[in-house]
PDB file of N, CA and C in Angstrom:
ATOM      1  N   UNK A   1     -43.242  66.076 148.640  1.00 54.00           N
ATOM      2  CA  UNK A   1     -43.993  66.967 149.474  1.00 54.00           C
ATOM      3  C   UNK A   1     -43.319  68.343 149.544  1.00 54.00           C
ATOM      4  N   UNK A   2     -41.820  68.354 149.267  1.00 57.00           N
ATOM      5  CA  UNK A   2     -41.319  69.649 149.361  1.00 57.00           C
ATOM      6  C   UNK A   2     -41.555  70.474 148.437  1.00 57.00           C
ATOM      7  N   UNK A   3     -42.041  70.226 147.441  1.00 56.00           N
ATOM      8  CA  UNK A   3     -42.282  70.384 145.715  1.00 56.00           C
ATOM      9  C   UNK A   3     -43.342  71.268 146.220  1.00 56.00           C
ATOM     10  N   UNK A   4     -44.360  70.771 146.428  1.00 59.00           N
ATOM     11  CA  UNK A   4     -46.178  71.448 146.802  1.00 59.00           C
ATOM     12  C   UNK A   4     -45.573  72.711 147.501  1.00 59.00           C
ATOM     13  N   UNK A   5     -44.588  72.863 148.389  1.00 58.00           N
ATOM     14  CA  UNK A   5     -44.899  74.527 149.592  1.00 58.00           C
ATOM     15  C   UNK A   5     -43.854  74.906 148.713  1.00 58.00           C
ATOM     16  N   UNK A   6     -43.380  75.197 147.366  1.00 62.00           N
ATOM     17  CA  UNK A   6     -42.393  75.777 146.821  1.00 62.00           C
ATOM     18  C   UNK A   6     -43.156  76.562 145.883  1.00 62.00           C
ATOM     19  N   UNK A   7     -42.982  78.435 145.530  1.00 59.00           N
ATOM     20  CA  UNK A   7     -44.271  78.356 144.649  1.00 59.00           C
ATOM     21  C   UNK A   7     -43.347  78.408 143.589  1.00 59.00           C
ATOM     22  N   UNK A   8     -44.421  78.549 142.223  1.00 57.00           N
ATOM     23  CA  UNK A   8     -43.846  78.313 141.000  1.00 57.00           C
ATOM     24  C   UNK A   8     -43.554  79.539 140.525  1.00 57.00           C
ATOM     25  N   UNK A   9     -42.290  80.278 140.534  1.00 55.00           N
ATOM     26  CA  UNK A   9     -42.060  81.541 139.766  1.00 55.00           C
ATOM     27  C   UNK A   9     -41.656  81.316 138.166  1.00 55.00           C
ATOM     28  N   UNK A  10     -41.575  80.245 137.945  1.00 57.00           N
ATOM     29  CA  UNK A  10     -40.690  79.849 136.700  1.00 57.00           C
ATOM     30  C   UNK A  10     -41.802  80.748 135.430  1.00 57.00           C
ATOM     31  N   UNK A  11     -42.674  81.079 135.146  1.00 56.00           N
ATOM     32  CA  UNK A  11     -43.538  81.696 134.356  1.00 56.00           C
ATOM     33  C   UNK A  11     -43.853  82.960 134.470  1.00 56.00           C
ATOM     34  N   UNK A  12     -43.340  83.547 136.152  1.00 60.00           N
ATOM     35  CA  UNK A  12     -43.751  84.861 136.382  1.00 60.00           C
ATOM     36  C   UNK A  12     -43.098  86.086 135.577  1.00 60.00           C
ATOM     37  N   UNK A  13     -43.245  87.193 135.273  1.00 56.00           N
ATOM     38  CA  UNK A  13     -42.421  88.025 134.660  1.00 56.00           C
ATOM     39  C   UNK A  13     -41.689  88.550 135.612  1.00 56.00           C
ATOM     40  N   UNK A  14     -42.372  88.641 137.252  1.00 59.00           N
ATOM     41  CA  UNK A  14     -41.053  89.059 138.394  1.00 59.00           C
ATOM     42  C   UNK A  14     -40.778  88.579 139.252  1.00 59.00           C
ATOM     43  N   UNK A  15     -40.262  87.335 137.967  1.00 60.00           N
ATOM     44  CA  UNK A  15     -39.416  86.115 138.788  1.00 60.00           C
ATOM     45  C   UNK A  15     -38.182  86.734 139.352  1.00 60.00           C
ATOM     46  N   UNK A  16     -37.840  86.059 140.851  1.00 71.00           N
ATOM     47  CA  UNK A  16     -37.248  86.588 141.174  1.00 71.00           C
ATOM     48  C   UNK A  16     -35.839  85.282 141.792  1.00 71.00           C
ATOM     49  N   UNK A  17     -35.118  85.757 142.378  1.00 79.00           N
ATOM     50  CA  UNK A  17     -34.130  84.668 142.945  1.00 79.00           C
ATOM     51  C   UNK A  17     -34.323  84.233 143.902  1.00 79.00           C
ATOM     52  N   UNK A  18     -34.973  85.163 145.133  1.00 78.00           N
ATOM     53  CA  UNK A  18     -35.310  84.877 146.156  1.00 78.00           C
ATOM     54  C   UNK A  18     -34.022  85.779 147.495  1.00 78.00           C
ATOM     55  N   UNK A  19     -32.941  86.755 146.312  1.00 82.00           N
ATOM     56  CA  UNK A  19     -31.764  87.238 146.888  1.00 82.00           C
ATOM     57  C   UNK A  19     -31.896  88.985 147.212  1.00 82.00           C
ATOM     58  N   UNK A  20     -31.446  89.036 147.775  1.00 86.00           N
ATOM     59  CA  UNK A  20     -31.643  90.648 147.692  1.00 86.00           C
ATOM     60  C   UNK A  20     -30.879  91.551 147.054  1.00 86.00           C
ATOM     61  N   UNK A  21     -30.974  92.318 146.345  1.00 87.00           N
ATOM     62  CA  UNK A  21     -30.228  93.134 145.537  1.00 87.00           C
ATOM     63  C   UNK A  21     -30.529  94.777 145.816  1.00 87.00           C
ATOM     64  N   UNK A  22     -30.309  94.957 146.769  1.00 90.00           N
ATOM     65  CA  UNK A  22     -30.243  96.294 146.891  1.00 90.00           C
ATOM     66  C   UNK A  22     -29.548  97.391 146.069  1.00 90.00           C
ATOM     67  N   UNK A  23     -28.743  97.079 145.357  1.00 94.00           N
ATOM     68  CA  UNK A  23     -28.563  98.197 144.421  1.00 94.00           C
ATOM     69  C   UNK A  23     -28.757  98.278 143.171  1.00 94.00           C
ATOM     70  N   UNK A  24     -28.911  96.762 143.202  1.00 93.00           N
ATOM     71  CA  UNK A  24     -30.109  97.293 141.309  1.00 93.00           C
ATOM     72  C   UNK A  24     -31.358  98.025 141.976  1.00 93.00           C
ATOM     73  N   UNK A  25     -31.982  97.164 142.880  1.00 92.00           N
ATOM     74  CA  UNK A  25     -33.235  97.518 143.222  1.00 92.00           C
ATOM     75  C   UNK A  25     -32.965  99.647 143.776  1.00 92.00           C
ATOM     76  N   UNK A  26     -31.996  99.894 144.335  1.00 95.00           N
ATOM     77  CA  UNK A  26     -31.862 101.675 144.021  1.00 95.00           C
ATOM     78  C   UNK A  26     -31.779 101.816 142.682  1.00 95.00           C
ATOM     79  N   UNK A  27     -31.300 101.358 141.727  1.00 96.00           N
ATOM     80  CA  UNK A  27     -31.091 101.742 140.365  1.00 96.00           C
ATOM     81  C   UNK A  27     -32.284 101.660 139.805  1.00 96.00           C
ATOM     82  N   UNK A  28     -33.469 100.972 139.368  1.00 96.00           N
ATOM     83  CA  UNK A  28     -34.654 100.440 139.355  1.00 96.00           C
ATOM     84  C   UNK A  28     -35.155 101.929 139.293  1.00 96.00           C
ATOM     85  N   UNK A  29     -35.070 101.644 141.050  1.00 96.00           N
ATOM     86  CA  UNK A  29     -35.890 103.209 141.273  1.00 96.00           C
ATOM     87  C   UNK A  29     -35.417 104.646 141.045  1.00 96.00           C
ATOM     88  N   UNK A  30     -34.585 104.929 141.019  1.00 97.00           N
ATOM     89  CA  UNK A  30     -33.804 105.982 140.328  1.00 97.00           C
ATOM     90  C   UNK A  30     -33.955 106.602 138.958  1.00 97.00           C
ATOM     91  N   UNK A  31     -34.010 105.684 137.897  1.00 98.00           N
ATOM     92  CA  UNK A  31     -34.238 105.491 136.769  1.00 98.00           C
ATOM     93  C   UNK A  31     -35.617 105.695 136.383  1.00 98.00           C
ATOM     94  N   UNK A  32     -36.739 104.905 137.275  1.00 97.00           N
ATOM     95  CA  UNK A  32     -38.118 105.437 136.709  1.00 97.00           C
ATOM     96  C   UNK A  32     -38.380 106.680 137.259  1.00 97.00           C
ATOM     97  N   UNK A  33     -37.956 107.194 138.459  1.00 98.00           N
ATOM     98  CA  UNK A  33     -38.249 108.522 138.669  1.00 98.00           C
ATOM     99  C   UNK A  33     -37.296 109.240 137.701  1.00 98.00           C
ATOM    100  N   UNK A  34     -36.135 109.530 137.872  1.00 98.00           N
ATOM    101  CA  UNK A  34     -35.796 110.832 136.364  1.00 98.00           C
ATOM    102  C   UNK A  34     -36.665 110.437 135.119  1.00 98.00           C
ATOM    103  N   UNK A  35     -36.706 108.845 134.926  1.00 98.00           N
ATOM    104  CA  UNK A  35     -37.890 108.759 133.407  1.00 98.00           C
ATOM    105  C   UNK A  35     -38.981 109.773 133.454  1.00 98.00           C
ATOM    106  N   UNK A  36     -39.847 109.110 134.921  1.00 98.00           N
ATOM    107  CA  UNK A  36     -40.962 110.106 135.028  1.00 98.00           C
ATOM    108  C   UNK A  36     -41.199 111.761 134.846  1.00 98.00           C
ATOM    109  N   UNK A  37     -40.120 111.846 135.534  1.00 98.00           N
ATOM    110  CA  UNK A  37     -39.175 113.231 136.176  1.00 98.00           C
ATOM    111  C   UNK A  37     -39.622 114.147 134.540  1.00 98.00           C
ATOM    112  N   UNK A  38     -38.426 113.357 133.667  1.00 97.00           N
ATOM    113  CA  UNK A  38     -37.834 113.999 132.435  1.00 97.00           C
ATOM    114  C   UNK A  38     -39.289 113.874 131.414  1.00 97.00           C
ATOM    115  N   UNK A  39     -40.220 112.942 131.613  1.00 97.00           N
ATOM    116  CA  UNK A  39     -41.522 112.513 130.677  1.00 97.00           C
ATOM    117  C   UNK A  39     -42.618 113.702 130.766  1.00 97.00           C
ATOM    118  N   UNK A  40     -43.027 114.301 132.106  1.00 97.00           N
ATOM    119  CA  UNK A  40     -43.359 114.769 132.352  1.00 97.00           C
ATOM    120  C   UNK A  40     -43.221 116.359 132.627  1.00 97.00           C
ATOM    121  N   UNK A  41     -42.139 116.794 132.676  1.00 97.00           N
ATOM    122  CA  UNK A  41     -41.754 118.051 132.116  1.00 97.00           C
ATOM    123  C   UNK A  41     -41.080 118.214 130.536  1.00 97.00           C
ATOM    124  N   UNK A  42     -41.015 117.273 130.378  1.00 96.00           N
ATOM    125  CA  UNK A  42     -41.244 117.197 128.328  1.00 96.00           C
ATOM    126  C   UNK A  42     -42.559 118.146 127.730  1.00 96.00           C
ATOM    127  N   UNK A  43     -43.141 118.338 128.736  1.00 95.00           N
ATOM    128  CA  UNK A  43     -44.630 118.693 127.946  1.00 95.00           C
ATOM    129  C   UNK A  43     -44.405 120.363 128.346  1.00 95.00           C
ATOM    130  N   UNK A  44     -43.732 121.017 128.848  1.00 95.00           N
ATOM    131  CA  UNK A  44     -43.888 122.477 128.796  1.00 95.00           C
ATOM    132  C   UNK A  44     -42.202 122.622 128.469  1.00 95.00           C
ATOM    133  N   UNK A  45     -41.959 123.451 127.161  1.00 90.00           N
ATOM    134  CA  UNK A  45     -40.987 123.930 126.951  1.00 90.00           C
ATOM    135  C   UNK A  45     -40.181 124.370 127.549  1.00 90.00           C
ATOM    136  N   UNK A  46     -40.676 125.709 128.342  1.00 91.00           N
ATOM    137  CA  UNK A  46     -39.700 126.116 129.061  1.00 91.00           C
ATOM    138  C   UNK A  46     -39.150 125.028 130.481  1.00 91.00           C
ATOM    139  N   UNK A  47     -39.097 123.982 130.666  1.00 94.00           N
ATOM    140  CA  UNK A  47     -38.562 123.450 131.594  1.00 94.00           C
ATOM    141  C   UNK A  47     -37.515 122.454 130.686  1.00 94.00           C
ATOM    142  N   UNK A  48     -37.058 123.031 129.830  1.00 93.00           N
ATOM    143  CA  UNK A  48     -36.168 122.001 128.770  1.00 93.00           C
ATOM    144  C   UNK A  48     -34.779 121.137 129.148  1.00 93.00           C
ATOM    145  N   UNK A  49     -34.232 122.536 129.736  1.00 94.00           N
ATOM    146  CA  UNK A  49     -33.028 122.029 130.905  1.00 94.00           C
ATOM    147  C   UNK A  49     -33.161 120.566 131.774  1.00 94.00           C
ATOM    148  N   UNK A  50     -34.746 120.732 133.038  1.00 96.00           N
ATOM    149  CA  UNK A  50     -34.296 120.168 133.557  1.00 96.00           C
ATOM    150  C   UNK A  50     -35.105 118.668 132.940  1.00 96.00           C
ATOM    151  N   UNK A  51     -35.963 118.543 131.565  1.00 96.00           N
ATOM    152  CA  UNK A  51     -36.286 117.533 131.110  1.00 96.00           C
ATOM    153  C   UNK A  51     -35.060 116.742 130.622  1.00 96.00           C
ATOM    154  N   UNK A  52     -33.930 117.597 129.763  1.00 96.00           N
ATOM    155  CA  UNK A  52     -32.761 116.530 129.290  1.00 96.00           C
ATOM    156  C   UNK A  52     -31.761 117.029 130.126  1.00 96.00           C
ATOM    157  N   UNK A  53     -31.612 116.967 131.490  1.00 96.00           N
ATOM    158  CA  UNK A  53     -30.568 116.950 132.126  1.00 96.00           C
ATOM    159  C   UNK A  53     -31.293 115.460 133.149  1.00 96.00           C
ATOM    160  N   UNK A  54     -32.663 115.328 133.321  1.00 97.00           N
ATOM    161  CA  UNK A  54     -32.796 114.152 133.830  1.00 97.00           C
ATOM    162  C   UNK A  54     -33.495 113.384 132.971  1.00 97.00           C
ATOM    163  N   UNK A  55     -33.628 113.805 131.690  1.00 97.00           N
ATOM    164  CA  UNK A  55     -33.414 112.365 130.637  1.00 97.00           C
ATOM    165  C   UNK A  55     -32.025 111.530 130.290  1.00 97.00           C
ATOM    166  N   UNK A  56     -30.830 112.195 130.423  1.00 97.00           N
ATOM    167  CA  UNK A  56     -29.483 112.079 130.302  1.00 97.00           C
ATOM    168  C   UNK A  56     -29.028 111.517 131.585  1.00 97.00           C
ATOM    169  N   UNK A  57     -29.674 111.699 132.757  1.00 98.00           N
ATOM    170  CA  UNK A  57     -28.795 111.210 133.694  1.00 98.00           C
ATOM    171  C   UNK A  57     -30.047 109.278 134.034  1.00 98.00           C
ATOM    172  N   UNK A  58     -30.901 109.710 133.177  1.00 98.00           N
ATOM    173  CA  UNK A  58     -31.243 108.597 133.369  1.00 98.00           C
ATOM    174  C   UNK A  58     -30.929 107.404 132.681  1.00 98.00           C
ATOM    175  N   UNK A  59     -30.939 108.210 131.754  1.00 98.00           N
ATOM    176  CA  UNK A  59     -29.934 106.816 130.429  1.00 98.00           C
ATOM    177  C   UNK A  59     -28.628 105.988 130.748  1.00 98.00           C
ATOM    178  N   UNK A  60     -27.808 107.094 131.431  1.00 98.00           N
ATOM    179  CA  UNK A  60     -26.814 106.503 132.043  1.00 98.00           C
ATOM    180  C   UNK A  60     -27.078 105.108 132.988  1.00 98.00           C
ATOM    181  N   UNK A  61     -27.982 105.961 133.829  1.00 98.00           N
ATOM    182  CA  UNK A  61     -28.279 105.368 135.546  1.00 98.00           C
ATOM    183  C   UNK A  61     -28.710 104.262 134.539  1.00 98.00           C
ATOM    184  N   UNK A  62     -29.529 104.419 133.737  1.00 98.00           N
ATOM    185  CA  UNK A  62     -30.727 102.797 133.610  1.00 98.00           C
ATOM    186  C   UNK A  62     -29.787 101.978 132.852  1.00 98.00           C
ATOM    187  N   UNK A  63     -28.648 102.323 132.163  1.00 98.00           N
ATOM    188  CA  UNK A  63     -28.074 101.486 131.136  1.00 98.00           C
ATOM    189  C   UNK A  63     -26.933 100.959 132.058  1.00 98.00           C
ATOM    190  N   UNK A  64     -26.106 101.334 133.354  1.00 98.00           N
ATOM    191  CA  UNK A  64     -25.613 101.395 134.123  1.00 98.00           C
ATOM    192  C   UNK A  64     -26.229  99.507 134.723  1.00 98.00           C
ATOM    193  N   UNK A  65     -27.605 100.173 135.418  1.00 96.00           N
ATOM    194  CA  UNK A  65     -28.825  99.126 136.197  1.00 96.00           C
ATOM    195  C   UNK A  65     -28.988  98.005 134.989  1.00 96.00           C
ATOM    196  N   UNK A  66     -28.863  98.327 133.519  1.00 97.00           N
ATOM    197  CA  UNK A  66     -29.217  96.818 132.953  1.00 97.00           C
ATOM    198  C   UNK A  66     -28.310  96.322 132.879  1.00 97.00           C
ATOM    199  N   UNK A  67     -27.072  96.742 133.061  1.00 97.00           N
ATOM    200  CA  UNK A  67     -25.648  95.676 132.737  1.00 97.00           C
ATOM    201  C   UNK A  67     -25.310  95.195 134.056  1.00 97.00           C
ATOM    202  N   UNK A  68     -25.660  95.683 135.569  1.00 96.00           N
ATOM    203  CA  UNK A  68     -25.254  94.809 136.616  1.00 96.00           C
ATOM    204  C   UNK A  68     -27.172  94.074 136.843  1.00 96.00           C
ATOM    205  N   UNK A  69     -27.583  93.940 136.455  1.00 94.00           N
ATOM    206  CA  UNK A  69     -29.360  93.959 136.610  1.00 94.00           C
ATOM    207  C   UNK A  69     -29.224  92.192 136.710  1.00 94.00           C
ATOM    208  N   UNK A  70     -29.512  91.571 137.718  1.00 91.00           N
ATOM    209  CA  UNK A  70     -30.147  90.009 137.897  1.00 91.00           C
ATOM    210  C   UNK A  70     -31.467  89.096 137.402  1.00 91.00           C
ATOM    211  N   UNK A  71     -32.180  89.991 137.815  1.00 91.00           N
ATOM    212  CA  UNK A  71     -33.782  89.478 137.475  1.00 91.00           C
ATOM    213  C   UNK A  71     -34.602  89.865 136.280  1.00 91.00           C
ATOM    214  N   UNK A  72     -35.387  89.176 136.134  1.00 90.00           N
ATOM    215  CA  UNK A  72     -36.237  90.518 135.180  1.00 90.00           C
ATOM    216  C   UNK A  72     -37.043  91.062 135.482  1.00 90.00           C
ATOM    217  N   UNK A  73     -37.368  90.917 137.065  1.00 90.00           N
ATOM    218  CA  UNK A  73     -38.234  92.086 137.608  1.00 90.00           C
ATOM    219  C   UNK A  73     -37.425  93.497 137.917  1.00 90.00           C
ATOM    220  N   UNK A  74     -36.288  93.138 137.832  1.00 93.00           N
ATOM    221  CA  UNK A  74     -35.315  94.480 137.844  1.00 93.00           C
ATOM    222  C   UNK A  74     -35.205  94.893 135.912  1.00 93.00           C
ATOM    223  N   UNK A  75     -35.180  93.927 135.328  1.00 94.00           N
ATOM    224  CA  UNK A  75     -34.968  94.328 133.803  1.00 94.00           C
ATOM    225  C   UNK A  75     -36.315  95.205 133.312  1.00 94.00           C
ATOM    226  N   UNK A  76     -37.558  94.674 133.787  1.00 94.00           N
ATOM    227  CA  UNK A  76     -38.276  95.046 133.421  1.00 94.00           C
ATOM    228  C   UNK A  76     -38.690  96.352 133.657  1.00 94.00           C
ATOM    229  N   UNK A  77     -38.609  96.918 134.685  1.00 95.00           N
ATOM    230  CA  UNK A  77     -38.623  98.475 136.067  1.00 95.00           C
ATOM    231  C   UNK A  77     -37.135  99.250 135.138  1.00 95.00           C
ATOM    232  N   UNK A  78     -36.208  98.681 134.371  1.00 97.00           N
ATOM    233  CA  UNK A  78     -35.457  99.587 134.121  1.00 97.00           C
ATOM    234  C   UNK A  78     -35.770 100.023 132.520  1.00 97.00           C
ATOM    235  N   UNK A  79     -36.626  98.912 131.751  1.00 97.00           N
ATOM    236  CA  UNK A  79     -36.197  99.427 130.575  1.00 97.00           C
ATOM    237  C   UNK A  79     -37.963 100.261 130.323  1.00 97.00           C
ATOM    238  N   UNK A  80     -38.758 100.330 131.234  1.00 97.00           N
ATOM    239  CA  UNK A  80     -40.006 101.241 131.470  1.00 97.00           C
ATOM    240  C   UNK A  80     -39.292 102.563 131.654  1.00 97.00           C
ATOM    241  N   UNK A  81     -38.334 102.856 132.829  1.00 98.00           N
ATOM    242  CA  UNK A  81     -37.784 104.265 133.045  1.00 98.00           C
ATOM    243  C   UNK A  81     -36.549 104.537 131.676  1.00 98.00           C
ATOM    244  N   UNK A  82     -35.756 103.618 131.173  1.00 98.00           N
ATOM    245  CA  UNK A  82     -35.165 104.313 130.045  1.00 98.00           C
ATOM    246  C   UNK A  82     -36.156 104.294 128.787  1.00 98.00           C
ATOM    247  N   UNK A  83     -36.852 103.989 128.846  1.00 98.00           N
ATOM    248  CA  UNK A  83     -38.062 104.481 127.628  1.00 98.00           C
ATOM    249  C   UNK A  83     -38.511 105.794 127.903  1.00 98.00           C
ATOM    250  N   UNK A  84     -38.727 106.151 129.318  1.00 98.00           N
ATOM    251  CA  UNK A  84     -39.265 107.128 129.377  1.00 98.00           C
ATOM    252  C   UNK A  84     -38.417 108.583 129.413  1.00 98.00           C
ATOM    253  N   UNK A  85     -37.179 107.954 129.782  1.00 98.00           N
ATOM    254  CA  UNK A  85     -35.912 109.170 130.121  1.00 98.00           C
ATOM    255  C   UNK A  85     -35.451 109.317 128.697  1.00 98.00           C
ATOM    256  N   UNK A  86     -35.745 108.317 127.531  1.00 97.00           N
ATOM    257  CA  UNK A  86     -35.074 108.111 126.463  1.00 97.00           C
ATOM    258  C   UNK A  86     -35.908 109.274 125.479  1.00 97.00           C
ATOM    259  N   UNK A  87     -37.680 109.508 125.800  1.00 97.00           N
ATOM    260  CA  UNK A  87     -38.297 110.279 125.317  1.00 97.00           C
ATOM    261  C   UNK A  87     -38.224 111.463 125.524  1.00 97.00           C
ATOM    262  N   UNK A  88     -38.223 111.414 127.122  1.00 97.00           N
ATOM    263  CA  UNK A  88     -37.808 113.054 127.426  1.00 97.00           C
ATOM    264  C   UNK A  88     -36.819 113.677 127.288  1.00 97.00           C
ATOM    265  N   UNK A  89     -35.777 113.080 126.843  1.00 97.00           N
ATOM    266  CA  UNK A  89     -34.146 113.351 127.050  1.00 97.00           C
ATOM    267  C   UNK A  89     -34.554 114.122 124.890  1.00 97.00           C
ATOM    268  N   UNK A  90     -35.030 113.277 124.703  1.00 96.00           N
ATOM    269  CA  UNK A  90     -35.172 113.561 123.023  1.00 96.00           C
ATOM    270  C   UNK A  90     -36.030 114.709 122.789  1.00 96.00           C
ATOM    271  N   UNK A  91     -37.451 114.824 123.516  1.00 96.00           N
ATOM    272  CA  UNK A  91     -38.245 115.926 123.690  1.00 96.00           C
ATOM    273  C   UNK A  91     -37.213 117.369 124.263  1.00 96.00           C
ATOM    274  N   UNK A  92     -36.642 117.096 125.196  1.00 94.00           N
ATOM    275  CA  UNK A  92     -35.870 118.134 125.786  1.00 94.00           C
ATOM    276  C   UNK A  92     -35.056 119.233 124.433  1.00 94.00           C
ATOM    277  N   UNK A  93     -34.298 117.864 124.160  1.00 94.00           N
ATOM    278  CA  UNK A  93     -33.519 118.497 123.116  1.00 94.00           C
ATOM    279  C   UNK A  93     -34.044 119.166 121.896  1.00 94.00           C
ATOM    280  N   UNK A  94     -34.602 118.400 121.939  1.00 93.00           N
ATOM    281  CA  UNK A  94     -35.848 119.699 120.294  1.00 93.00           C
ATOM    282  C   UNK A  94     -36.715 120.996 121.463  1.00 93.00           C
ATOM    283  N   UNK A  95     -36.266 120.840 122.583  1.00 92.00           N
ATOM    284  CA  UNK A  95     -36.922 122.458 123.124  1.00 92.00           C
ATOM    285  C   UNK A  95     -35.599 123.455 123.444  1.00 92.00           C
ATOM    286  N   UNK A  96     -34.787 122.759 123.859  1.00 90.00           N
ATOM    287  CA  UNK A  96     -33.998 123.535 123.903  1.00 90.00           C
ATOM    288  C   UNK A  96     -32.480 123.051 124.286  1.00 90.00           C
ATOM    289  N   UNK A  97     -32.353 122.000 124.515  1.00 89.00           N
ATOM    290  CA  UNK A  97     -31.217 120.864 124.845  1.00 89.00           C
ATOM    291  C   UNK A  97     -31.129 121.452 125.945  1.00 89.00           C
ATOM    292  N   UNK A  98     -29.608 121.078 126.191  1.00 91.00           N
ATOM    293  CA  UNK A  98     -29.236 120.695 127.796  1.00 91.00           C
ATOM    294  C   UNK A  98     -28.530 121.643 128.203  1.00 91.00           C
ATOM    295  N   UNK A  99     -28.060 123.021 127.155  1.00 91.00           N
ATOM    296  CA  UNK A  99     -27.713 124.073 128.251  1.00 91.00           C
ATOM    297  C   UNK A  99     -28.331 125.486 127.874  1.00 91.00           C
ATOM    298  N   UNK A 100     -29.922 125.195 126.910  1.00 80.00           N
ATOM    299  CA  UNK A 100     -30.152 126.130 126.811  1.00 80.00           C
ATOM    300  C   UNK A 100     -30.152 127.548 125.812  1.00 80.00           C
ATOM    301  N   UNK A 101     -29.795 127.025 124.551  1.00 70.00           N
ATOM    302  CA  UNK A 101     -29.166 128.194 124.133  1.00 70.00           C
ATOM    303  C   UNK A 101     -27.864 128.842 123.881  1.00 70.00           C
ATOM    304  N   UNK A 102     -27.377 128.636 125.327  1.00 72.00           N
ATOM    305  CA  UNK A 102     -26.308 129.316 125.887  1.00 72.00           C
ATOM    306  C   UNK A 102     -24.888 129.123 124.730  1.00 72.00           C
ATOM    307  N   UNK A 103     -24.615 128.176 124.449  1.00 69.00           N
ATOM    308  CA  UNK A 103     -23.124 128.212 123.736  1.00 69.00           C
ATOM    309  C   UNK A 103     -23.957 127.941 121.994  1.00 69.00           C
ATOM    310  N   UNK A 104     -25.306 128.681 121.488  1.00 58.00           N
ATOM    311  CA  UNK A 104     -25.206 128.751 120.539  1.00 58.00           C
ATOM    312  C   UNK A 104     -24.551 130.141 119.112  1.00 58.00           C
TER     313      UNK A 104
END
């Protein structure tokens, strides 16, 4: 009978432990926003700076979040934002990298 009120996560993709992890779960979120952050100012040149300065700090943060990362509802939320920080960080750099010009 204890079996029936237990639900079945074993198939879910955000299976979870049932524990709290508060600092993957900040890392998680951290990571898809600079992804977003850096994805989305990828698309106008002149914001090149701050596309691979938060494509770069996201790579860190997210690669950081998959090596202490528990679940794969945390695996999954991190490797969406380093895909996306991973594009913009690359877009950035063919506009103008990360300082601009400046020490060319």
């Amino acid at each position: 009978m204890a079996q029936a009120l237990q639900p079945n996560t074993a198939g879910s993709l955000f299976a979870t432990d049932g524990k709290s992890h508060p600092l993957q779960d900040a890392l998680v979120v951290v990571t898809l926003v600079l992804g977003l952050l850096s994805f989305i100012t990828s698309f106008f040149h002149s914001l090149h700076l701050v596309t691979s300065w938060a494509g770069l700090i996201g790579l860190f943060v997210g690669a950081y979040g998959q090596w202490i990362s528990v679940t794969t509802r945390e695996r999954f939320g991190l490797i969406l934002g380093l895909g996306a920080s991973g594009l913009g960080f690359l877009l950035g750099m063919a506009h103008g990298g990360l300082f601009g010009g400046l020490f060319s």
